[in-house]
Coordinates of C-alpha atoms and ligand atoms in Angstrom, one line a residue:
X1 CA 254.3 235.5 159.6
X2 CA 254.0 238.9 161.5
X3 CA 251.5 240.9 158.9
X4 CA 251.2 244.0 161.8
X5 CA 251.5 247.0 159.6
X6 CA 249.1 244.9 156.7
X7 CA 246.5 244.6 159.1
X8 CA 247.2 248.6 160.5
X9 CA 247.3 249.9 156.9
X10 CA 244.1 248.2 156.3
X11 CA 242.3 249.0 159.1
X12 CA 242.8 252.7 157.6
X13 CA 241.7 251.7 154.4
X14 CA 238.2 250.5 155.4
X15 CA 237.3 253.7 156.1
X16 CA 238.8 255.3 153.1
X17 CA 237.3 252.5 150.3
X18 CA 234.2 250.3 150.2
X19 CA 235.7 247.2 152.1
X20 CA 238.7 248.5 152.3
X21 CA 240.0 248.2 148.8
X22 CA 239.9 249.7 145.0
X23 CA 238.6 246.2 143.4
X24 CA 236.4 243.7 145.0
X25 CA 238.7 240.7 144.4
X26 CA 241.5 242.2 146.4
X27 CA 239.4 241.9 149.7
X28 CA 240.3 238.2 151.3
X29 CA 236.5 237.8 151.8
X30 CA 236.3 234.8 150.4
X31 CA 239.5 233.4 152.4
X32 CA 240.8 233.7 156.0
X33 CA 242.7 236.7 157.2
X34 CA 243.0 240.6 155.9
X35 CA 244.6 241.5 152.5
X36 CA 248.4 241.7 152.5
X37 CA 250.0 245.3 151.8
X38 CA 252.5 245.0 149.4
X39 CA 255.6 247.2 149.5
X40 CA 257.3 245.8 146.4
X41 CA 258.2 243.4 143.9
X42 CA 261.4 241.8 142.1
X43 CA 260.9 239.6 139.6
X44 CA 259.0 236.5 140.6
X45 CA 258.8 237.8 144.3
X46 CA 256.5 240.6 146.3
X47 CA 257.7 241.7 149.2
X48 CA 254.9 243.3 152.1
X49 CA 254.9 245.9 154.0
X50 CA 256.1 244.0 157.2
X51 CA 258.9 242.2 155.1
X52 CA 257.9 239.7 154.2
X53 CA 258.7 237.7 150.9
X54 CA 256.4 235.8 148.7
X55 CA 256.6 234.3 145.6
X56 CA 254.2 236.2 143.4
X57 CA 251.5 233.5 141.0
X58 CA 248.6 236.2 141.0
X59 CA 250.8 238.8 139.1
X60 CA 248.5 241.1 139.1
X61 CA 245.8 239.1 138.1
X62 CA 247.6 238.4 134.8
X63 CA 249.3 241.2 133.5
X64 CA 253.0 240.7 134.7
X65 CA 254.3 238.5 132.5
X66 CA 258.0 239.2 132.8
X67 CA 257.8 239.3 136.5
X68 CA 257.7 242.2 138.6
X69 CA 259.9 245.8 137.8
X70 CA 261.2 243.7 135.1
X71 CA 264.1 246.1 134.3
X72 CA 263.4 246.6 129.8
X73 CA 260.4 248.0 130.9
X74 CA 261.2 250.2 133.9
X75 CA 263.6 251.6 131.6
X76 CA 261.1 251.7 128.4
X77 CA 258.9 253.9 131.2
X78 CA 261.6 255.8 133.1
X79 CA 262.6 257.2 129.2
X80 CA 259.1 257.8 128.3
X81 CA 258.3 259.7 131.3
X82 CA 260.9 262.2 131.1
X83 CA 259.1 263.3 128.1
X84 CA 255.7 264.1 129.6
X85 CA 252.7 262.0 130.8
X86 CA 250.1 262.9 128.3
X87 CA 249.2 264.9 126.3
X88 CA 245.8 263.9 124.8
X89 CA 247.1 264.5 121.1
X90 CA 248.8 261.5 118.7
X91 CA 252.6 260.1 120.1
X92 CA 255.2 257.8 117.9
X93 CA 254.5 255.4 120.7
X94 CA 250.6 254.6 120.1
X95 CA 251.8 253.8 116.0
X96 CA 254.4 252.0 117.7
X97 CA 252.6 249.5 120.0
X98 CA 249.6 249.1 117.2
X99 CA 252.6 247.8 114.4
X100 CA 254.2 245.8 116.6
X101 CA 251.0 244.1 117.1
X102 CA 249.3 244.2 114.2
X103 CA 252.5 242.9 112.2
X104 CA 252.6 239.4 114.3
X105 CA 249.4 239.1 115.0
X106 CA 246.8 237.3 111.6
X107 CA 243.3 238.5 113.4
X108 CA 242.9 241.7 113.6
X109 CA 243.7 244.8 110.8
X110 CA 243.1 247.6 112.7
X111 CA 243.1 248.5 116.7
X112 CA 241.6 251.3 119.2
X113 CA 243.3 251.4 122.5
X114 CA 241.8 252.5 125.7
X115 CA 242.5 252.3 129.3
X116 CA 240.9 248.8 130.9
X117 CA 240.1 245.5 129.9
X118 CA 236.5 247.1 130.9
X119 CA 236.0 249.4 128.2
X120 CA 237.6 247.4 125.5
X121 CA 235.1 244.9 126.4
X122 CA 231.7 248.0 126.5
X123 CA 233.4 249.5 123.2
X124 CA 233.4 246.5 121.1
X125 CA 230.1 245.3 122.8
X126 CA 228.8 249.0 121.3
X127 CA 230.4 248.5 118.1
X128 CA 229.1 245.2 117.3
X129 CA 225.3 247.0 117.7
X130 CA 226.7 249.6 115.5
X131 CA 228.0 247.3 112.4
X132 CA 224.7 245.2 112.7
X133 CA 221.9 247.5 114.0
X134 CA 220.7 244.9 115.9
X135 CA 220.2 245.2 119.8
X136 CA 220.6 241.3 121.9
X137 CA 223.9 240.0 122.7
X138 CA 224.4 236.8 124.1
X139 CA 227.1 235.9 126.9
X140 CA 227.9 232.7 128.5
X141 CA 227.6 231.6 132.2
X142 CA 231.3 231.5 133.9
X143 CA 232.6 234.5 131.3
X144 CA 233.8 237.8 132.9
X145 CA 233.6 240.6 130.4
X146 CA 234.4 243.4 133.3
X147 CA 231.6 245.5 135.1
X148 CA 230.2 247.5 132.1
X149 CA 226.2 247.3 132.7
X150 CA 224.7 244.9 130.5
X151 CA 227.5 242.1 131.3
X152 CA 226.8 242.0 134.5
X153 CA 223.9 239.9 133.9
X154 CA 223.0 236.4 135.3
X155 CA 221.4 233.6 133.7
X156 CA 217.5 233.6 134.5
X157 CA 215.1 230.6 135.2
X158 CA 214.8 228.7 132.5
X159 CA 217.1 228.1 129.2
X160 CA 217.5 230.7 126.5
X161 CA 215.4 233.4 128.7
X162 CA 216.5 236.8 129.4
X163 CA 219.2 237.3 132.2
X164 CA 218.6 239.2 134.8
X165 CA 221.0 241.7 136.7
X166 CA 223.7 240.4 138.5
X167 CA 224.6 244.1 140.2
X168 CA 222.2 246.4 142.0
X169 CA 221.8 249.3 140.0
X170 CA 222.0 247.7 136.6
X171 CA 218.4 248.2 135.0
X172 CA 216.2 245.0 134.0
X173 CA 215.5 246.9 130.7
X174 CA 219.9 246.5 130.2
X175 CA 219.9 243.3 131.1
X176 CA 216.9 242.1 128.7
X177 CA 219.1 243.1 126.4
X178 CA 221.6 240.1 127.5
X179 CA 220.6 236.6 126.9
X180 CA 222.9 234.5 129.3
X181 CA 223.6 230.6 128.2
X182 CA 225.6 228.0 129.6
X183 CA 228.9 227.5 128.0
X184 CA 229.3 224.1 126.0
X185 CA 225.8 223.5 124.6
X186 CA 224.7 224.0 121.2
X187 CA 221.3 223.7 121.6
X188 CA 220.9 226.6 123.8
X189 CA 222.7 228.9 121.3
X190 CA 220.3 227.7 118.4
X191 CA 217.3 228.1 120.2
X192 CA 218.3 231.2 120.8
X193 CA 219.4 232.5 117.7
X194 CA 215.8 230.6 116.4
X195 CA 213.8 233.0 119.7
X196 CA 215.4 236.2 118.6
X197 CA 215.6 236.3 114.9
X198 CA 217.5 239.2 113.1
X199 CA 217.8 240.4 116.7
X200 CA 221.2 239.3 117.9
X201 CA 223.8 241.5 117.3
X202 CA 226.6 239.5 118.8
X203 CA 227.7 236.7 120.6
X204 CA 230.9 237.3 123.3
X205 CA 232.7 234.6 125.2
X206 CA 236.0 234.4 127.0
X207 CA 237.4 231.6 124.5
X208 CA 239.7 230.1 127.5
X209 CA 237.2 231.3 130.4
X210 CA 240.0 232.0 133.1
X211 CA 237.4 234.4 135.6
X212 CA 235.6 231.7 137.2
X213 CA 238.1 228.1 137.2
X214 CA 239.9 227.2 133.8
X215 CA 237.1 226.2 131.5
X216 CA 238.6 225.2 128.3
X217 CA 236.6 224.2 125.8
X218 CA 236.5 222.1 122.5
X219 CA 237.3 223.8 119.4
X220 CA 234.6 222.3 118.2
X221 CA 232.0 224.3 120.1
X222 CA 233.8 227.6 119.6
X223 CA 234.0 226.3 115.7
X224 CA 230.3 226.4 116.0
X225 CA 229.9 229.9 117.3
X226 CA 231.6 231.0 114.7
X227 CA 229.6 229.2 112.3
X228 CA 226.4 230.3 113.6
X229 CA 227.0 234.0 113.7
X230 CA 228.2 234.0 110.1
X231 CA 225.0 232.4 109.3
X232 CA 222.7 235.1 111.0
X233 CA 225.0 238.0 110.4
X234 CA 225.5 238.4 113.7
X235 CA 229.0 239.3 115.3
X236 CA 231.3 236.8 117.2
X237 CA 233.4 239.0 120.0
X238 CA 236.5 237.0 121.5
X239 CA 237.2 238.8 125.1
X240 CA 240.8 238.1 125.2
X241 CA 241.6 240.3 127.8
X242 CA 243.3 237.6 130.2
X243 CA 244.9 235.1 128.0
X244 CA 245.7 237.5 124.8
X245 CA 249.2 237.6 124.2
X246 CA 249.3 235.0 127.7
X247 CA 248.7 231.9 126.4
X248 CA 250.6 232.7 122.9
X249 CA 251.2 236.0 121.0
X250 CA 248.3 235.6 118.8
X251 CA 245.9 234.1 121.8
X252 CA 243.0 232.5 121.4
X253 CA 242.3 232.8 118.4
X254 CA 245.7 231.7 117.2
X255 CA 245.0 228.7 119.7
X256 CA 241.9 227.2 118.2
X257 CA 242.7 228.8 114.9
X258 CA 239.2 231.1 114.6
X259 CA 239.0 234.4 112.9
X260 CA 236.5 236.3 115.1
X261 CA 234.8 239.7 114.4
X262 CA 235.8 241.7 117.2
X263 CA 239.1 240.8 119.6
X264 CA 239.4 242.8 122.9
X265 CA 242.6 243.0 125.3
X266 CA 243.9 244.1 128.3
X267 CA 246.0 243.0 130.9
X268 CA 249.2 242.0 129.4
X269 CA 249.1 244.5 126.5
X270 CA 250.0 247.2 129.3
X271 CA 253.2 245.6 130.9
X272 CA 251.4 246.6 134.4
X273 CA 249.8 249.6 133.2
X274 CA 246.3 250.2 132.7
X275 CA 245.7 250.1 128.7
X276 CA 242.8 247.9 126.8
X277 CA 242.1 247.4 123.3
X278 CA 239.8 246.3 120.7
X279 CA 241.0 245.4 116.8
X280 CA 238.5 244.2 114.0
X281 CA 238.7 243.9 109.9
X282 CA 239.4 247.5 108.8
X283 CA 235.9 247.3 107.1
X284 CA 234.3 246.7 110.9
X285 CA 236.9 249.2 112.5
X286 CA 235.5 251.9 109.9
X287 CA 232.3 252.2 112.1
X288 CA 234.3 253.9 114.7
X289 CA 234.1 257.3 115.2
X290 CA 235.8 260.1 114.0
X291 CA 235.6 257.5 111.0
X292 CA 232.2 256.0 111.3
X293 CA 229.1 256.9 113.6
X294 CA 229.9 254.5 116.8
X295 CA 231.3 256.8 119.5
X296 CA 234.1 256.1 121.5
X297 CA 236.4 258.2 123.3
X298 CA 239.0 258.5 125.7
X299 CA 241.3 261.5 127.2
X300 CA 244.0 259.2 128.6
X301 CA 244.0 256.3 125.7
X302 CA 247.2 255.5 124.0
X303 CA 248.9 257.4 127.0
X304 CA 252.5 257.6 125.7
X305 CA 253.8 255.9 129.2
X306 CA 251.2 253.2 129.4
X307 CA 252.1 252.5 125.6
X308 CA 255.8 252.4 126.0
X309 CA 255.7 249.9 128.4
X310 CA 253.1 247.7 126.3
X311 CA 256.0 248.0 123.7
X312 CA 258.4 246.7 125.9
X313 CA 257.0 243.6 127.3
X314 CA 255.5 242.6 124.1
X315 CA 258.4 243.1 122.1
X316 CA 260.1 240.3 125.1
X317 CA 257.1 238.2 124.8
X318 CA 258.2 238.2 121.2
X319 CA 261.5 236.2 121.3
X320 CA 261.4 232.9 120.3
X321 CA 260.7 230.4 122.6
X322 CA 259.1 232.6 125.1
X323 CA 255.9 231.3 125.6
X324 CA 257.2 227.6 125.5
X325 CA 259.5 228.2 128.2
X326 CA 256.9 229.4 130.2
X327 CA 254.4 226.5 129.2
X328 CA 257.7 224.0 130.2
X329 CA 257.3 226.1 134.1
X330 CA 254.2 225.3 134.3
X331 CA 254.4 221.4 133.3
X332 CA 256.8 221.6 135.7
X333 CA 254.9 223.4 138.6
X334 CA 251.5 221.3 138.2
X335 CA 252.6 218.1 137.7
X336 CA 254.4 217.3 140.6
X337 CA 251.6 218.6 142.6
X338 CA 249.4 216.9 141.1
X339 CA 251.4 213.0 141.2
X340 CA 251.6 214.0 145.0
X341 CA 247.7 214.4 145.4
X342 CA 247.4 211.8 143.1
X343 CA 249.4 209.5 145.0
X344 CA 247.8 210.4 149.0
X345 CA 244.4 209.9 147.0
X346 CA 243.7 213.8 147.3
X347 CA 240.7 215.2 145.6
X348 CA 242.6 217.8 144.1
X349 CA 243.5 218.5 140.7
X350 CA 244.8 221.6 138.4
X351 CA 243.4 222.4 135.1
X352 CA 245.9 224.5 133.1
X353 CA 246.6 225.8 129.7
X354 CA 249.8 227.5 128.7
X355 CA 251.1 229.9 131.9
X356 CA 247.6 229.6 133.2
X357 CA 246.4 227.5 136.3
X358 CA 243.5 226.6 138.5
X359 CA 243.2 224.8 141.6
X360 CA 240.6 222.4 141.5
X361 CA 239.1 220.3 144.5
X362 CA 237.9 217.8 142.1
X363 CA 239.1 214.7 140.5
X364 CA 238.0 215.8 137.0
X365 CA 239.8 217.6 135.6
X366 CA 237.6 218.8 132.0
X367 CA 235.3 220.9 134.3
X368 CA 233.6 223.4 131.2
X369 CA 231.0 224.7 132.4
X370 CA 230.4 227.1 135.6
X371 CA 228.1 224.8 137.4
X372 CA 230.3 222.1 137.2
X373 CA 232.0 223.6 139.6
X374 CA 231.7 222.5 143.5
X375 CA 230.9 225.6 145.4
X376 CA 231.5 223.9 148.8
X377 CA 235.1 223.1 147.8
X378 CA 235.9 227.5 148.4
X379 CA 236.1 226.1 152.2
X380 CA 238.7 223.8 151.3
X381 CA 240.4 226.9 149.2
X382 CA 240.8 229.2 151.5
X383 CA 242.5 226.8 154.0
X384 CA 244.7 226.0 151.4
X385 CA 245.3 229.6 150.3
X386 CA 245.9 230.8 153.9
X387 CA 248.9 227.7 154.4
X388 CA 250.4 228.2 151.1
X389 CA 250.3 232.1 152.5
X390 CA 252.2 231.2 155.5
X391 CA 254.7 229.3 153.4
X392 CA 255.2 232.1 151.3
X393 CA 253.3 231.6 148.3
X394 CA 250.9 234.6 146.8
X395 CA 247.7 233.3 145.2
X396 CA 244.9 235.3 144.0
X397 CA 242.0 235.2 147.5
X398 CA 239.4 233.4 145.7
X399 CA 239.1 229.9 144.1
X400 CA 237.2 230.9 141.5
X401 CA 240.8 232.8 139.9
X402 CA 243.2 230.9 138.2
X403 CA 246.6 231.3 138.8
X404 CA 250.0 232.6 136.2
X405 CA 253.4 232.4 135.8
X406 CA 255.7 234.8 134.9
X407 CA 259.0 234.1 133.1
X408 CA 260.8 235.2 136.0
X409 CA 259.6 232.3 138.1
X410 CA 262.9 230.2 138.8
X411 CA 263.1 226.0 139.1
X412 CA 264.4 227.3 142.6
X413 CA 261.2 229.3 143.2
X414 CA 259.2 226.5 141.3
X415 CA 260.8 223.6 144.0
X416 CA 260.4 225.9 146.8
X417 CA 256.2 226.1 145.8
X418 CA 256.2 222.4 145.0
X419 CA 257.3 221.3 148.5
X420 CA 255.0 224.7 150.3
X421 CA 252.1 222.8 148.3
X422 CA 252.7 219.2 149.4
X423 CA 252.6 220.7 153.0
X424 CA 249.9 222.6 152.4
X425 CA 247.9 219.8 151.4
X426 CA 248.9 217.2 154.1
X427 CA 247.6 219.7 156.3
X428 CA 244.3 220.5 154.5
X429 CA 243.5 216.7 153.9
X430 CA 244.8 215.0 157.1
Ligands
PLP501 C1 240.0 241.3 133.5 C2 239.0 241.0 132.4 C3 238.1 242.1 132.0 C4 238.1 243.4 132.7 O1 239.3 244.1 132.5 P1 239.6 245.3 133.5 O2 240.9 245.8 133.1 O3 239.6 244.7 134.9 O4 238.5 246.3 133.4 C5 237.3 241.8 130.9 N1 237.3 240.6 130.3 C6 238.1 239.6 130.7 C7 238.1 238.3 130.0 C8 239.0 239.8 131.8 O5 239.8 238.8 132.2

């Protein structure tokens, strides 16, 4: 594929952004080539700047459910933006988006929106020190909760220590505040809880992490989360901002069938534009301001465009049957892959839940913990990556990101992957 202009236009942008882009994940660093320019997309396809077609399974990193330009909500938009892009005062549209929700969904009573995944994630982590007046929060090795400062933490040496910053310029006094434990072990959590006594004000995990591989776990473990905040009045935070309204309408927590504290969203709430949110109890919502004392504020949330999308792609994700048909795609998608691999002896494997999948260069596939991941298999990735590329196939540039499907993905466009993957793979493993 000819990707001149791509390579011009970036080229350019090096020296107008920090490597070139506006989000570190959309620099091919971790694979072979230059990020692709994209000029548009249709549906299940995205189309470059030099003309070129792929079939889209990145999707903007989740939030594109119903494909690209789907056409409800370029109309919901083109309507709502002939009436003014903000106007930092109440719309119809914000008590719009917030019924619709809150009427289908069991978990949450009330909701704040803001304007990333990001700040949903810093506002409920602020409100759950608010309700509890207590200052630790614990986070789980292989769980992205966005760039806010004290979630950008690594685990320490040791079990059950204090993390330790994962960013320069995040203070070790934020990140002693953030106790960082591997996902899928009791122990860890109680010995924590038993270390820091009346201290923890929360505990936040990605229920499905989807930001580093697929690692589902047992509802078992996130039974026990539960359990153990509830016990030392401590708050349980489910960061559903990649598979809430994704993997089902009422996500995660409709999933594994756990009432959690605080719920945070992003991605797909927007339809493709850039909206967040964070719902509780009423009671817990109370402590934000102008109600209660916790501050949180935001000139462009609820943005009467942003919103009226939201309403249209959730109001589609809505209809009945929607999220099986997707689940069916993927079925599809990953299964014949994988009997291919299975049958050349391939180490290579998906894991998957609902629209959601991730490449795995592994024959196990109940990986649920981030060092269970091989970090020498991100050479085989980006091979892969760069064939499936040349074959016409968009993935996300890293191994570590899962991949989605949208329900405009056809069985045409779903054939055409299955053969570009088989190739692919030959290729990679010969
Ligand atoms: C994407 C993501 C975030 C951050 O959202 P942004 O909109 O990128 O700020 C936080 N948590 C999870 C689980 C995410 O997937």
């Amino acid at each position: 594929m000819n990707r001149t202009k791509s390579n011009e236009l970036y080229r350019k942008a090096v020296k107008l952004f920090p490597g070139g882009v506006n989000s570190p994940v959309r620099a091919f660093q971790s694979v072979q080539g230059n990020p692709v320019f994209i000029e548009k997309g249709y549906g299940s396809k995205i189309t470059d700047v030099d003309n070129n077609d792929y079939i889209d399974y990145c999707c903007s990193w989740g939030p594109i459910i119903l494909g690209h330009a789907n056409p409800i909500i370029v109309s919901a938009v083109k309507t709502a933006i002939d009436k003014g892009m903000s106007f930092g005062a109440p719309t119809a549209y914000e008590n719009e988006l917030a019924q619709l929700i809150l009427d289908n969904h069991s978990y949450i009573e009330k909701i704040r929106f803001v304007s990333s995944g990001t700040e949903a994630v810093m506002s409920a982590i602020r409100l759950a020190r608010g309700a509890t007046g207590k200052n630790k929060i614990i986070k789980f090795d292989g769980c992205y909760h966005g760039h806010a400062d004290h979630l950008l933490v690594n685990a320490g040496s040791g079990l059950a220590t204090f993390g330790t910053s994962s960013s320069a310029g995040v203070p070790e006094a934020f990140a002693n505040e953030t106790i960082v434990l591997p996902l899928n072990n009791k122990e860890v959590v109680k010995k924590a809880f038993d270390n820091y006594e009346n201290d923890i004000a929360c505990i936040i995990i990605e229920p499905l992490p989807a930001n580093n591989g697929l690692l589902i776990q047992d509802k078992d473990y996130l039974d026990f989360l539960r359990e153990i905040t509830a016990v030392n009045d401590s708050l349980l935070i489910f960061d559903e901002v990649i598979n809430g309204f994704r993997i089902g309408f009422e996500g995660a927590a409709g999933l594994y069938n756990i009432q959690p504290d605080i719920l945070t969203y992003g991605k797909i709430i927007g339809g493709g534009m850039p909206v967040g949110a964070y719902g509780a109890s009423a009671e817990i919502m109370s402590n934000i301001a102008p109600e209660g004392g916790v501050y949180q504020a935001g000139t462009l949330s609820g943005n009467p465009v942003a919103m009226a999308a939201g309403i249209a792609q959730l109001k589609e994700c809505l209809k009945s049957g929607f999220y099986e048909a997707l689940e069916e795609k993927t079925e599809y998608l990953t299964s014949r892959i994988e009997s291919y691999a299975i049958e050349k002896g391939y180490e290579f494997r998906f894991q998957k839940i609902a629209s959601i999948f991730w490449i795995s260069f592994s024959y196990n596939q109940d990986i649920k913990t981030a060092d269970g991941i091989d970090a020498s298999s991100m050479d085989k990735f980006s091979i892969l990556h760069s064939e499936l590329l040349e074959r016409g196939i968009y993935i996300g540039p890293s191994g570590y990101e899962v991949s989605f499907l949208s329900s405009a993905h056809s069985k045409g466009d779903l054939d055409h992957t299955i053969q570009a993957f088989k190739e692919s793979l030959d290729i990679l493993f010969a």
